[in-house]
Short mmCIF file of C-alpha atoms and ligand atoms in Angstrom, two decimals:
data_model
loop_
_atom_site.label_atom_id
_atom_site.label_comp_id
_atom_site.label_asym_id
_atom_site.label_seq_id
_atom_site.Cartn_x
_atom_site.Cartn_y
_atom_site.Cartn_z
CA PRO B 1 55.81 21.30 6.04
CA LYS B 2 58.55 19.93 3.75
CA VAL B 3 56.15 18.13 1.43
CA SER B 4 54.18 21.35 0.85
CA HIS B 5 57.18 22.89 -0.88
CA LEU B 6 56.97 20.20 -3.54
CA THR B 7 53.28 19.59 -4.18
CA LYS B 8 49.77 20.99 -3.77
CA PHE B 9 48.49 17.46 -3.39
CA TYR B 10 49.02 17.27 0.37
CA ILE B 11 47.00 20.37 1.15
CA GLY B 12 44.38 19.33 -1.42
CA VAL B 13 43.86 16.02 0.36
CA LYS B 14 43.42 17.86 3.66
CA GLN B 15 40.50 19.73 2.13
CA ILE B 16 38.52 16.68 1.02
CA ASN B 17 36.73 16.16 4.33
CA GLY B 18 36.22 19.88 5.05
CA GLN B 19 38.66 19.82 7.97
CA ARG B 20 41.68 21.51 6.48
CA TRP B 21 41.01 24.37 8.90
CA LYS B 22 41.67 22.10 11.90
CA TRP B 23 44.94 20.87 10.47
CA LEU B 24 46.03 24.39 9.65
CA GLN B 25 45.01 26.03 12.92
CA ASN B 26 45.76 23.25 15.40
CA GLU B 27 48.85 21.65 13.86
CA ILE B 28 50.51 23.80 11.23
CA VAL B 29 50.40 27.30 12.73
CA PRO B 30 51.41 26.16 16.26
CA LYS B 31 54.28 24.10 14.81
CA TYR B 32 55.62 26.40 12.08
CA GLY B 33 54.62 29.85 13.31
CA LYS B 34 53.15 32.96 11.74
CA ILE B 35 54.50 32.48 8.22
CA VAL B 36 53.98 29.07 6.63
CA ARG B 37 54.39 27.87 3.06
CA VAL B 38 51.46 25.50 2.59
CA SER B 39 51.95 24.64 -1.08
CA PRO B 40 54.66 25.37 -3.67
CA ASP B 41 53.01 28.69 -4.56
CA ALA B 42 51.07 29.65 -1.39
CA VAL B 43 52.05 31.17 1.95
CA VAL B 44 49.76 31.69 4.96
CA PHE B 45 50.34 34.68 7.24
CA SER B 46 49.07 34.83 10.84
CA ASP B 47 50.66 38.11 11.89
CA LYS B 48 48.40 41.15 12.19
CA ASP B 49 50.90 43.67 10.82
CA ILE B 50 51.71 41.58 7.77
CA VAL B 51 48.00 40.93 7.18
CA LYS B 52 47.37 44.68 7.33
CA GLN B 53 50.17 45.20 4.81
CA ILE B 54 48.60 42.60 2.47
CA LEU B 55 44.98 43.74 2.72
CA VAL B 56 45.21 47.46 3.35
CA THR B 57 48.62 49.00 2.66
CA ASN B 58 49.58 47.05 -0.47
CA GLU B 59 45.96 46.21 -1.43
CA LEU B 60 47.13 43.07 -3.19
CA PRO B 61 44.58 41.80 -5.75
CA LYS B 62 42.71 38.50 -5.34
CA ASN B 63 44.49 35.39 -6.60
CA LYS B 64 43.52 33.35 -9.65
CA ASN B 65 41.53 30.79 -7.63
CA TYR B 66 38.67 33.28 -7.40
CA GLU B 67 38.11 32.87 -11.15
CA ARG B 68 36.91 29.34 -10.40
CA LEU B 69 33.88 30.79 -8.69
CA ARG B 70 32.76 32.69 -11.78
CA ILE B 71 29.85 31.53 -13.89
CA ASP B 72 32.30 31.53 -16.76
CA GLU B 73 35.95 32.60 -16.64
CA LYS B 74 35.22 35.70 -18.72
CA TYR B 75 32.49 37.20 -16.52
CA SER B 76 33.77 38.69 -13.31
CA THR B 77 31.50 39.78 -10.47
CA LEU B 78 32.17 41.99 -7.47
CA PHE B 79 33.49 39.07 -5.42
CA THR B 80 35.49 37.39 -8.18
CA ALA B 81 36.94 40.49 -9.89
CA ARG B 82 40.73 40.45 -9.90
CA ASP B 83 41.41 43.51 -11.97
CA LYS B 84 41.50 46.57 -9.69
CA GLU B 85 39.84 48.91 -12.19
CA ILE B 86 36.99 46.49 -13.00
CA HIS B 87 36.41 45.90 -9.29
CA LYS B 88 36.42 49.61 -8.49
CA ARG B 89 33.78 50.33 -11.14
CA ARG B 90 31.51 47.48 -10.03
CA ARG B 91 31.89 48.41 -6.36
CA ARG B 92 31.08 52.05 -7.09
CA VAL B 93 27.89 51.10 -8.86
CA LEU B 94 26.73 48.64 -6.15
CA SER B 95 27.83 50.50 -3.01
CA PRO B 96 24.70 52.72 -2.70
CA ALA B 97 22.55 49.57 -2.36
CA PHE B 98 24.53 48.58 0.76
CA SER B 99 24.99 52.03 2.28
CA ILE B 100 23.75 52.87 5.79
CA LYS B 101 21.31 55.28 4.10
CA HIS B 102 19.72 52.53 2.03
CA LEU B 103 19.58 50.08 4.95
CA SER B 104 16.34 51.58 6.25
CA SER B 105 14.69 50.70 2.91
CA LEU B 106 15.81 47.09 3.32
CA GLU B 107 14.61 46.79 6.92
CA PRO B 108 10.92 46.09 6.15
CA PHE B 109 11.99 43.14 3.96
CA MET B 110 13.95 41.67 6.84
CA HIS B 111 10.94 42.21 9.13
CA THR B 112 8.70 40.26 6.73
CA CYS B 113 11.04 37.26 6.86
CA ILE B 114 11.63 37.41 10.63
CA ASN B 115 7.84 37.53 11.06
CA ASP B 116 7.66 34.22 9.17
CA LEU B 117 10.34 32.88 11.49
CA ILE B 118 8.41 33.71 14.65
CA ALA B 119 5.16 32.39 13.14
CA LYS B 120 6.96 29.10 12.50
CA ILE B 121 8.41 28.87 16.01
CA ASP B 122 5.06 29.90 17.58
CA GLY B 123 3.38 27.11 15.62
CA LYS B 124 5.88 24.54 16.86
CA ILE B 125 5.47 25.70 20.47
CA SER B 126 1.71 25.54 20.32
CA LYS B 127 1.84 22.09 18.69
CA GLY B 128 4.20 20.96 21.45
CA GLY B 129 1.81 22.16 24.17
CA GLY B 130 3.98 25.09 25.36
CA LYS B 131 7.47 24.08 24.33
CA ALA B 132 9.29 22.53 21.41
CA ASP B 133 12.72 21.38 20.31
CA ILE B 134 13.72 23.33 17.21
CA ASN B 135 16.68 22.90 14.87
CA ILE B 136 18.03 26.43 15.18
CA TYR B 137 20.67 25.79 12.49
CA LEU B 138 18.09 25.03 9.84
CA LEU B 139 15.60 27.74 10.78
CA ILE B 140 18.26 30.45 10.82
CA GLN B 141 19.66 29.22 7.52
CA TYR B 142 16.20 29.34 5.93
CA ASN B 143 15.63 32.78 7.40
CA ALA B 144 18.87 34.11 5.87
CA LEU B 145 17.99 32.62 2.47
CA ASP B 146 14.47 34.08 2.64
CA ILE B 147 15.97 37.50 3.38
CA ILE B 148 18.21 37.31 0.29
CA GLY B 149 15.21 36.09 -1.73
CA GLU B 150 13.14 39.00 -0.47
CA THR B 151 15.83 41.60 -1.16
CA ALA B 152 17.60 40.32 -4.30
CA PHE B 153 15.11 38.02 -6.06
CA GLY B 154 11.88 39.98 -5.81
CA GLY B 155 10.31 37.94 -3.00
CA SER B 156 11.04 35.59 -0.11
CA PHE B 157 11.66 31.93 -0.98
CA LYS B 158 9.33 31.10 1.95
CA LEU B 159 11.72 28.40 3.12
CA VAL B 160 10.95 29.04 6.78
CA THR B 161 7.24 28.58 6.07
CA ASN B 162 7.28 25.77 3.50
CA GLY B 163 10.65 24.08 4.06
CA ASN B 164 11.59 24.03 0.37
CA HIS B 165 12.18 26.11 -2.76
CA PRO B 166 14.21 25.00 -5.79
CA MET B 167 16.22 28.22 -6.10
CA PRO B 168 18.71 27.96 -3.18
CA THR B 169 19.36 24.27 -3.88
CA LYS B 170 20.03 25.00 -7.53
CA VAL B 171 22.32 27.92 -6.68
CA PHE B 172 24.46 25.71 -4.44
CA SER B 173 24.56 23.01 -7.18
CA GLU B 174 25.72 25.74 -9.55
CA LEU B 175 28.51 26.63 -7.14
CA ARG B 176 29.59 22.97 -7.08
CA ARG B 177 29.47 22.92 -10.89
CA ARG B 178 31.85 25.87 -11.00
CA VAL B 179 34.32 24.22 -8.64
CA MET B 180 34.11 20.86 -10.51
CA ARG B 181 34.65 22.64 -13.82
CA SER B 182 37.84 24.23 -12.56
CA LEU B 183 39.13 20.98 -11.02
CA PHE B 184 38.28 18.83 -14.06
CA PRO B 185 38.38 21.10 -17.14
CA PHE B 186 38.03 18.00 -19.31
CA PHE B 187 34.42 17.62 -18.22
CA LYS B 188 33.60 21.25 -18.95
CA PRO B 189 31.31 20.48 -21.94
CA PHE B 190 29.23 18.16 -19.73
CA LEU B 191 28.99 20.50 -16.77
CA LYS B 192 26.26 22.76 -18.08
CA GLN B 193 24.47 25.48 -16.19
CA ASP B 194 20.94 24.69 -15.07
CA PRO B 195 18.68 26.95 -17.21
CA TYR B 196 16.25 27.21 -14.27
CA LEU B 197 18.47 29.82 -12.60
CA ILE B 198 18.57 32.30 -15.45
CA ASP B 199 14.92 31.68 -16.39
CA PHE B 200 13.80 32.29 -12.80
CA THR B 201 15.79 35.53 -12.51
CA ASN B 202 14.87 36.82 -15.98
CA LYS B 203 11.19 36.31 -15.24
CA ILE B 204 11.51 38.40 -12.09
CA ILE B 205 13.44 41.16 -13.87
CA LYS B 206 10.82 41.29 -16.63
CA GLN B 207 7.97 41.35 -14.13
CA ARG B 208 9.65 44.08 -12.11
CA ARG B 209 10.05 46.25 -15.21
CA GLN B 210 6.40 45.83 -16.13
CA GLU B 211 5.24 46.64 -12.58
CA SER B 212 7.42 49.78 -12.38
CA SER B 213 7.61 48.78 -8.71
CA GLN B 214 8.41 51.18 -5.91
CA LYS B 215 10.16 48.37 -3.98
CA LYS B 216 13.58 49.71 -3.02
CA ASP B 217 15.34 46.38 -2.63
CA LEU B 218 18.75 45.20 -3.89
CA LEU B 219 17.20 44.03 -7.14
CA GLN B 220 15.67 47.45 -7.84
CA MET B 221 18.94 49.18 -6.96
CA MET B 222 20.68 46.93 -9.49
CA LEU B 223 18.04 47.63 -12.13
CA ASP B 224 18.42 51.36 -11.46
CA THR B 225 22.18 51.20 -12.18
CA LYS B 226 21.16 51.28 -15.87
CA LYS B 227 21.25 55.07 -15.61
CA HIS B 228 24.94 54.88 -14.71
CA GLU B 229 27.61 54.51 -17.39
CA ASP B 230 28.86 51.33 -15.66
CA GLY B 231 25.28 50.11 -15.14
CA LEU B 232 24.59 46.37 -14.99
CA THR B 233 23.13 44.41 -17.92
CA ASP B 234 20.34 41.91 -17.21
CA PHE B 235 22.89 39.09 -17.34
CA GLU B 236 25.13 40.90 -14.84
CA ILE B 237 22.16 41.48 -12.52
CA TYR B 238 21.43 37.77 -12.67
CA ASP B 239 25.07 36.87 -12.03
CA GLN B 240 25.36 39.39 -9.19
CA SER B 241 22.10 38.27 -7.50
CA ILE B 242 23.33 34.68 -7.46
CA GLU B 243 26.55 35.94 -5.89
CA PHE B 244 24.63 37.81 -3.19
CA LEU B 245 22.76 34.61 -2.41
CA ILE B 246 26.01 32.67 -2.08
CA ALA B 247 27.95 35.38 -0.22
CA GLY B 248 25.12 36.67 1.95
CA SER B 249 23.21 33.66 3.23
CA ASP B 250 25.43 30.94 4.74
CA THR B 251 27.84 33.57 6.09
CA THR B 252 25.17 35.37 8.09
CA SER B 253 23.33 32.21 9.11
CA PHE B 254 26.50 30.44 10.30
CA THR B 255 27.36 33.50 12.40
CA ALA B 256 23.85 33.79 13.88
CA THR B 257 23.67 30.06 14.62
CA MET B 258 27.02 29.99 16.41
CA ILE B 259 26.04 33.08 18.41
CA MET B 260 22.77 31.43 19.52
CA ILE B 261 24.65 28.29 20.52
CA MET B 262 27.23 30.31 22.47
CA ILE B 263 24.52 32.33 24.21
CA VAL B 264 22.63 29.26 25.48
CA LYS B 265 25.87 27.67 26.59
CA HIS B 266 26.70 30.77 28.66
CA PRO B 267 23.63 31.39 30.86
CA LYS B 268 25.11 34.57 32.41
CA VAL B 269 25.58 36.06 28.95
CA LEU B 270 22.03 35.08 28.05
CA GLU B 271 20.63 36.69 31.20
CA LYS B 272 22.58 39.92 30.71
CA LEU B 273 21.68 40.16 27.04
CA VAL B 274 17.97 39.52 27.60
CA LYS B 275 17.96 42.21 30.31
CA GLU B 276 19.56 44.73 27.95
CA ILE B 277 17.12 43.91 25.14
CA ASP B 278 14.09 44.01 27.46
CA GLU B 279 15.09 47.43 28.81
CA ALA B 280 15.59 48.81 25.32
CA LEU B 281 12.23 47.41 24.18
CA ALA B 282 10.23 48.26 27.30
CA GLY B 283 6.58 48.70 26.36
CA ILE B 284 7.05 46.92 23.02
CA GLY B 285 5.18 43.64 22.66
CA SER B 286 7.31 40.56 22.05
CA GLU B 287 5.21 39.81 18.93
CA GLU B 288 6.63 42.98 17.38
CA ILE B 289 9.94 42.93 15.53
CA PRO B 290 12.10 45.72 16.98
CA THR B 291 13.30 48.45 14.65
CA HIS B 292 17.00 48.53 13.92
CA ASP B 293 17.20 52.01 15.46
CA GLN B 294 15.95 50.63 18.79
CA ILE B 295 18.71 48.06 19.07
CA LYS B 296 21.66 49.08 16.94
CA HIS B 297 23.52 50.86 19.75
CA LEU B 298 23.04 48.22 22.47
CA PRO B 299 26.60 47.68 23.72
CA TYR B 300 26.16 44.14 25.02
CA LEU B 301 24.25 42.91 21.96
CA ASN B 302 27.00 44.35 19.75
CA GLY B 303 29.63 42.77 22.02
CA VAL B 304 27.93 39.36 21.71
CA ILE B 305 27.83 39.64 17.91
CA ASN B 306 31.46 40.80 17.70
CA GLU B 307 32.49 37.92 19.93
CA GLY B 308 30.61 35.47 17.67
CA LEU B 309 32.32 36.95 14.61
CA ARG B 310 35.67 36.66 16.37
CA LEU B 311 35.42 33.02 17.46
CA PHE B 312 33.55 31.85 14.37
CA PRO B 313 34.73 33.88 11.39
CA THR B 314 33.44 32.59 8.07
CA SER B 315 37.07 32.50 6.96
CA ARG B 316 37.71 29.69 9.40
CA ASP B 317 39.97 27.87 7.00
CA PHE B 318 42.02 30.20 4.82
CA GLY B 319 41.21 33.89 4.89
CA PRO B 320 41.22 36.29 1.97
CA GLY B 321 43.61 34.95 -0.69
CA LYS B 322 45.62 37.49 -2.63
CA GLU B 323 48.44 37.40 -5.14
CA ALA B 324 51.85 39.07 -5.06
CA THR B 325 51.84 41.05 -8.29
CA GLU B 326 55.53 41.80 -7.89
CA ASP B 327 58.41 40.47 -5.78
CA LEU B 328 57.74 41.48 -2.18
CA ILE B 329 59.31 41.31 1.26
CA LEU B 330 56.69 40.27 3.84
CA GLY B 331 57.72 39.74 7.46
CA GLY B 332 61.36 39.62 6.38
CA TYR B 333 60.78 36.85 3.80
CA PHE B 334 61.21 37.16 0.07
CA ILE B 335 57.85 36.48 -1.62
CA PRO B 336 58.26 36.07 -5.37
CA LYS B 337 55.82 37.56 -7.86
CA GLY B 338 52.85 35.22 -8.47
CA THR B 339 52.79 33.76 -4.93
CA ILE B 340 49.36 33.22 -3.39
CA VAL B 341 49.33 35.20 -0.18
CA ILE B 342 46.73 34.19 2.43
CA SER B 343 45.67 36.08 5.55
CA ASN B 344 44.84 33.66 8.35
CA THR B 345 41.77 35.27 9.89
CA LEU B 346 41.09 32.60 12.52
CA ALA B 347 44.68 32.64 13.82
CA LEU B 348 44.50 36.43 14.30
CA HIS B 349 41.12 36.09 16.03
CA LEU B 350 42.26 33.39 18.48
CA SER B 351 45.78 34.62 19.20
CA LYS B 352 46.67 34.81 22.92
CA GLU B 353 49.25 37.45 22.03
CA TYR B 354 46.53 39.77 20.68
CA TRP B 355 43.53 38.85 22.87
CA GLY B 356 45.00 37.58 26.15
CA GLU B 357 44.85 34.28 28.00
CA ASP B 358 41.08 33.91 27.46
CA SER B 359 41.41 34.31 23.67
CA LYS B 360 39.52 31.08 22.96
CA ASP B 361 36.65 31.81 25.36
CA PHE B 362 33.34 33.50 24.59
CA VAL B 363 33.64 36.77 26.52
CA PRO B 364 31.41 39.53 25.05
CA GLU B 365 32.53 41.84 27.90
CA ARG B 366 35.88 42.39 26.15
CA TRP B 367 34.07 44.56 23.56
CA LEU B 368 32.77 46.93 26.25
CA LYS B 369 36.27 48.36 26.62
CA PRO B 370 37.36 48.74 22.99
CA GLU B 371 40.32 50.93 23.99
CA LYS B 372 41.90 47.85 25.62
CA LEU B 373 41.72 45.74 22.45
CA THR B 374 44.71 45.31 20.16
CA PRO B 375 44.04 47.06 16.84
CA ASP B 376 44.13 45.33 13.44
CA CYS B 377 43.63 41.74 14.62
CA PHE B 378 39.86 41.53 13.99
CA ILE B 379 38.95 41.05 10.34
CA PRO B 380 35.72 38.98 10.07
CA PHE B 381 34.69 41.02 7.03
CA SER B 382 38.27 41.27 5.68
CA ALA B 383 39.73 44.78 5.35
CA GLY B 384 40.75 47.36 2.76
CA THR B 385 39.08 47.91 -0.59
CA ARG B 386 38.06 44.23 -0.88
CA ASN B 387 36.26 44.07 2.43
CA CYS B 388 32.70 42.77 2.60
CA ILE B 389 30.18 45.03 0.87
CA GLY B 390 27.42 43.42 2.96
CA ILE B 391 28.71 44.42 6.44
CA ASN B 392 25.82 46.77 7.26
CA PHE B 393 23.28 44.34 5.81
CA ALA B 394 24.75 41.48 7.87
CA TRP B 395 24.86 43.49 11.09
CA MET B 396 21.25 44.57 10.69
CA GLU B 397 20.11 41.01 10.01
CA LEU B 398 22.10 39.65 12.96
CA ARG B 399 20.82 42.28 15.39
CA LEU B 400 17.18 41.99 14.29
CA THR B 401 17.14 38.19 14.30
CA ILE B 402 18.89 37.71 17.67
CA ALA B 403 17.04 40.50 19.50
CA THR B 404 13.64 39.32 18.20
CA LEU B 405 14.27 35.72 19.24
CA LEU B 406 15.50 36.61 22.72
CA HIS B 407 12.72 39.13 23.33
CA ARG B 408 10.03 36.59 22.52
CA TYR B 409 11.32 33.16 23.59
CA ASN B 410 13.14 31.28 26.33
CA PHE B 411 15.91 29.15 24.91
CA LYS B 412 17.46 26.18 26.67
CA ASP B 413 20.42 24.16 25.52
CA ILE B 414 20.07 20.41 24.95
CA LYS B 415 23.33 18.94 26.19
CA ASN B 416 25.77 16.58 24.45
CA GLN B 417 25.12 17.65 20.88
CA GLU B 418 27.95 17.51 18.39
CA ILE B 419 29.44 20.86 17.30
CA GLU B 420 31.79 19.66 14.59
CA LEU B 421 32.62 22.39 12.08
CA LEU B 422 33.39 21.79 8.42
CA GLN B 423 34.55 24.27 5.82
CA PHE B 424 34.43 23.71 2.09
CA ILE B 425 33.52 27.23 0.97
CA THR B 426 31.66 28.72 3.93
CA PRO B 427 31.76 26.89 7.28
CA SER B 428 28.84 24.87 8.59
CA LEU B 429 27.91 22.36 11.27
CA LYS B 430 28.70 18.83 10.12
CA SER B 431 25.42 17.57 11.59
CA LYS B 432 23.43 20.39 9.84
CA LYS B 433 21.56 20.45 13.10
CA TYR B 434 21.55 22.01 16.53
CA ASP B 435 18.43 21.61 18.66
CA LEU B 436 17.32 24.07 21.31
CA THR B 437 14.30 23.82 23.57
CA VAL B 438 12.15 26.87 23.09
CA SER B 439 9.10 28.23 24.93
CA MET B 440 7.27 31.56 25.05
CA ARG B 441 8.44 34.15 27.56
CA ASN B 442 5.74 35.62 29.79
C1 HEM G 1 28.21 37.68 8.89
C2 HEM G 1 28.07 37.81 7.59
C3 HEM G 1 29.19 38.01 6.60
C4 HEM G 1 30.53 37.78 6.74
C5 HEM G 1 31.28 37.27 7.97
C6 HEM G 1 31.15 38.13 5.48
C7 HEM G 1 32.52 38.06 5.23
C8 HEM G 1 33.12 38.47 4.05
C9 HEM G 1 34.54 38.41 3.80
C10 HEM G 1 35.60 37.88 4.77
C11 HEM G 1 34.75 38.90 2.55
C12 HEM G 1 36.10 38.96 1.81
C13 HEM G 1 36.27 37.61 1.14
C14 HEM G 1 37.56 37.41 0.38
O1 HEM G 1 38.35 38.33 0.19
O2 HEM G 1 37.76 36.27 -0.06
C15 HEM G 1 33.47 39.27 2.00
C16 HEM G 1 33.27 39.82 0.75
C17 HEM G 1 32.02 40.00 0.18
N1 HEM G 1 30.80 39.83 0.80
FE1 HEM G 1 30.49 39.30 2.72
N2 HEM G 1 30.18 38.55 4.61
C18 HEM G 1 28.97 38.51 5.26
C19 HEM G 1 27.74 38.87 4.74
C20 HEM G 1 27.52 39.31 3.45
C21 HEM G 1 26.23 39.69 2.92
C22 HEM G 1 24.93 39.73 3.73
C23 HEM G 1 26.43 40.00 1.59
C24 HEM G 1 25.44 40.44 0.55
C25 HEM G 1 24.15 40.48 0.68
C26 HEM G 1 27.85 39.83 1.31
C27 HEM G 1 28.44 40.04 0.10
C28 HEM G 1 29.81 40.08 -0.12
C29 HEM G 1 30.41 40.45 -1.40
C30 HEM G 1 29.67 40.78 -2.68
C31 HEM G 1 31.80 40.43 -1.20
C32 HEM G 1 32.88 40.82 -2.20
C33 HEM G 1 33.18 42.32 -1.99
C34 HEM G 1 34.27 42.88 -2.88
O3 HEM G 1 35.18 42.16 -3.27
O4 HEM G 1 34.19 44.10 -3.16
N3 HEM G 1 28.48 39.42 2.47
N4 HEM G 1 32.48 39.00 2.94
#
């Protein structure tokens, strides 16, 4: 758009109501094509080969906007690191905590939280005399936050059970503080950090040291990095735990919620998926949480999750934002040094060219024939060295949560509910609500 060449204001205004993604995906990309300059210093790319070049081949570093998300400009975390060497060292030290090998240690913590989830839903069903309408959005969000609490903060926040805990609310206020501080640097002295966050985390770290706990959670793995030359200080553990809460809760819960909504809206998918889960869990009571090993290779369950990640990537708005560290040619265009270079995840995921005529439909079957899919146009977790460190964690949580719910309950859609999506940082439902009717299966 002509005005975007001159000012950032236009695109900034589009973001105020959380619907910049709609403008970008429904108006700008269809009108201007796969390469669009959206502000004087930023270009959005919706071509899979160029995106691969940006994320994987050239491994361009993150742009300066990521610094806004830091607790303070001088302290970088895994997510906000821009310097390649600093990022590499932090990633090396944290990777073991997210490895497939360590996943089995994290599984019991997820089970504890999912048990709370089914206790809550059971309670609502019994109160409702056999069925109940539940807000699946909220319960899944609480479940994801409890799981991060259980794995990175020493214990579940018990949000599913009690409906409140100060920590998540304060973390999201802290995130707002960081964004406000970067937008209005003048107010910086007044935008102070809430001491509750650091006090809460420090207390847990101290307690954990005194207990010499055997708990092999993310927190312990971070504490154990002390033995490593790039080991984390207590402040860095605090900073990193907060980041895991921000990066690992709304992302997973948004994905799981949208998948549940898609499943109930597609009864044939629901039927097929329940059949697959039931066969895999034959002889296992529906009050038991399945083990990850029992469900991780189920092709249809994995297809359903992939399809949810495709239609509802958490980078719904802009995707990973990088910076051209030198003059570049991308897609035949000259991109000067310093340009913000954005990979448009949603456009790749919905492209008819890459996915066929049904690209906007929920069709888990497409994942059953992976050889027929176009490579390099599916990047829900980004790609290259800055891809998501929590992929395995997220997949385990998604599989366990969805399989447990479908093995134990009947879900029915309640028609005519609004599904309006907003994105400020991670996407969410505008209504913060989606009700499903739930009852016990026989
Ligand atoms: C369905 C769930 C998830 C999705 C779709 C997702 C997606 C992503 C994406 C797209 C990125 C790259 C962002 C960018 O470049 O701006 C990313 C990075 C990251 N994610 Fe996730 N994520 C999910 C779950 C998690 C979980 C569960 C955790 C931690 C517990 C986590 C922690 C991180 C971290 C720390 C990074 C930065 C990695 C680095 O730069 O080395 N994510 N994620």
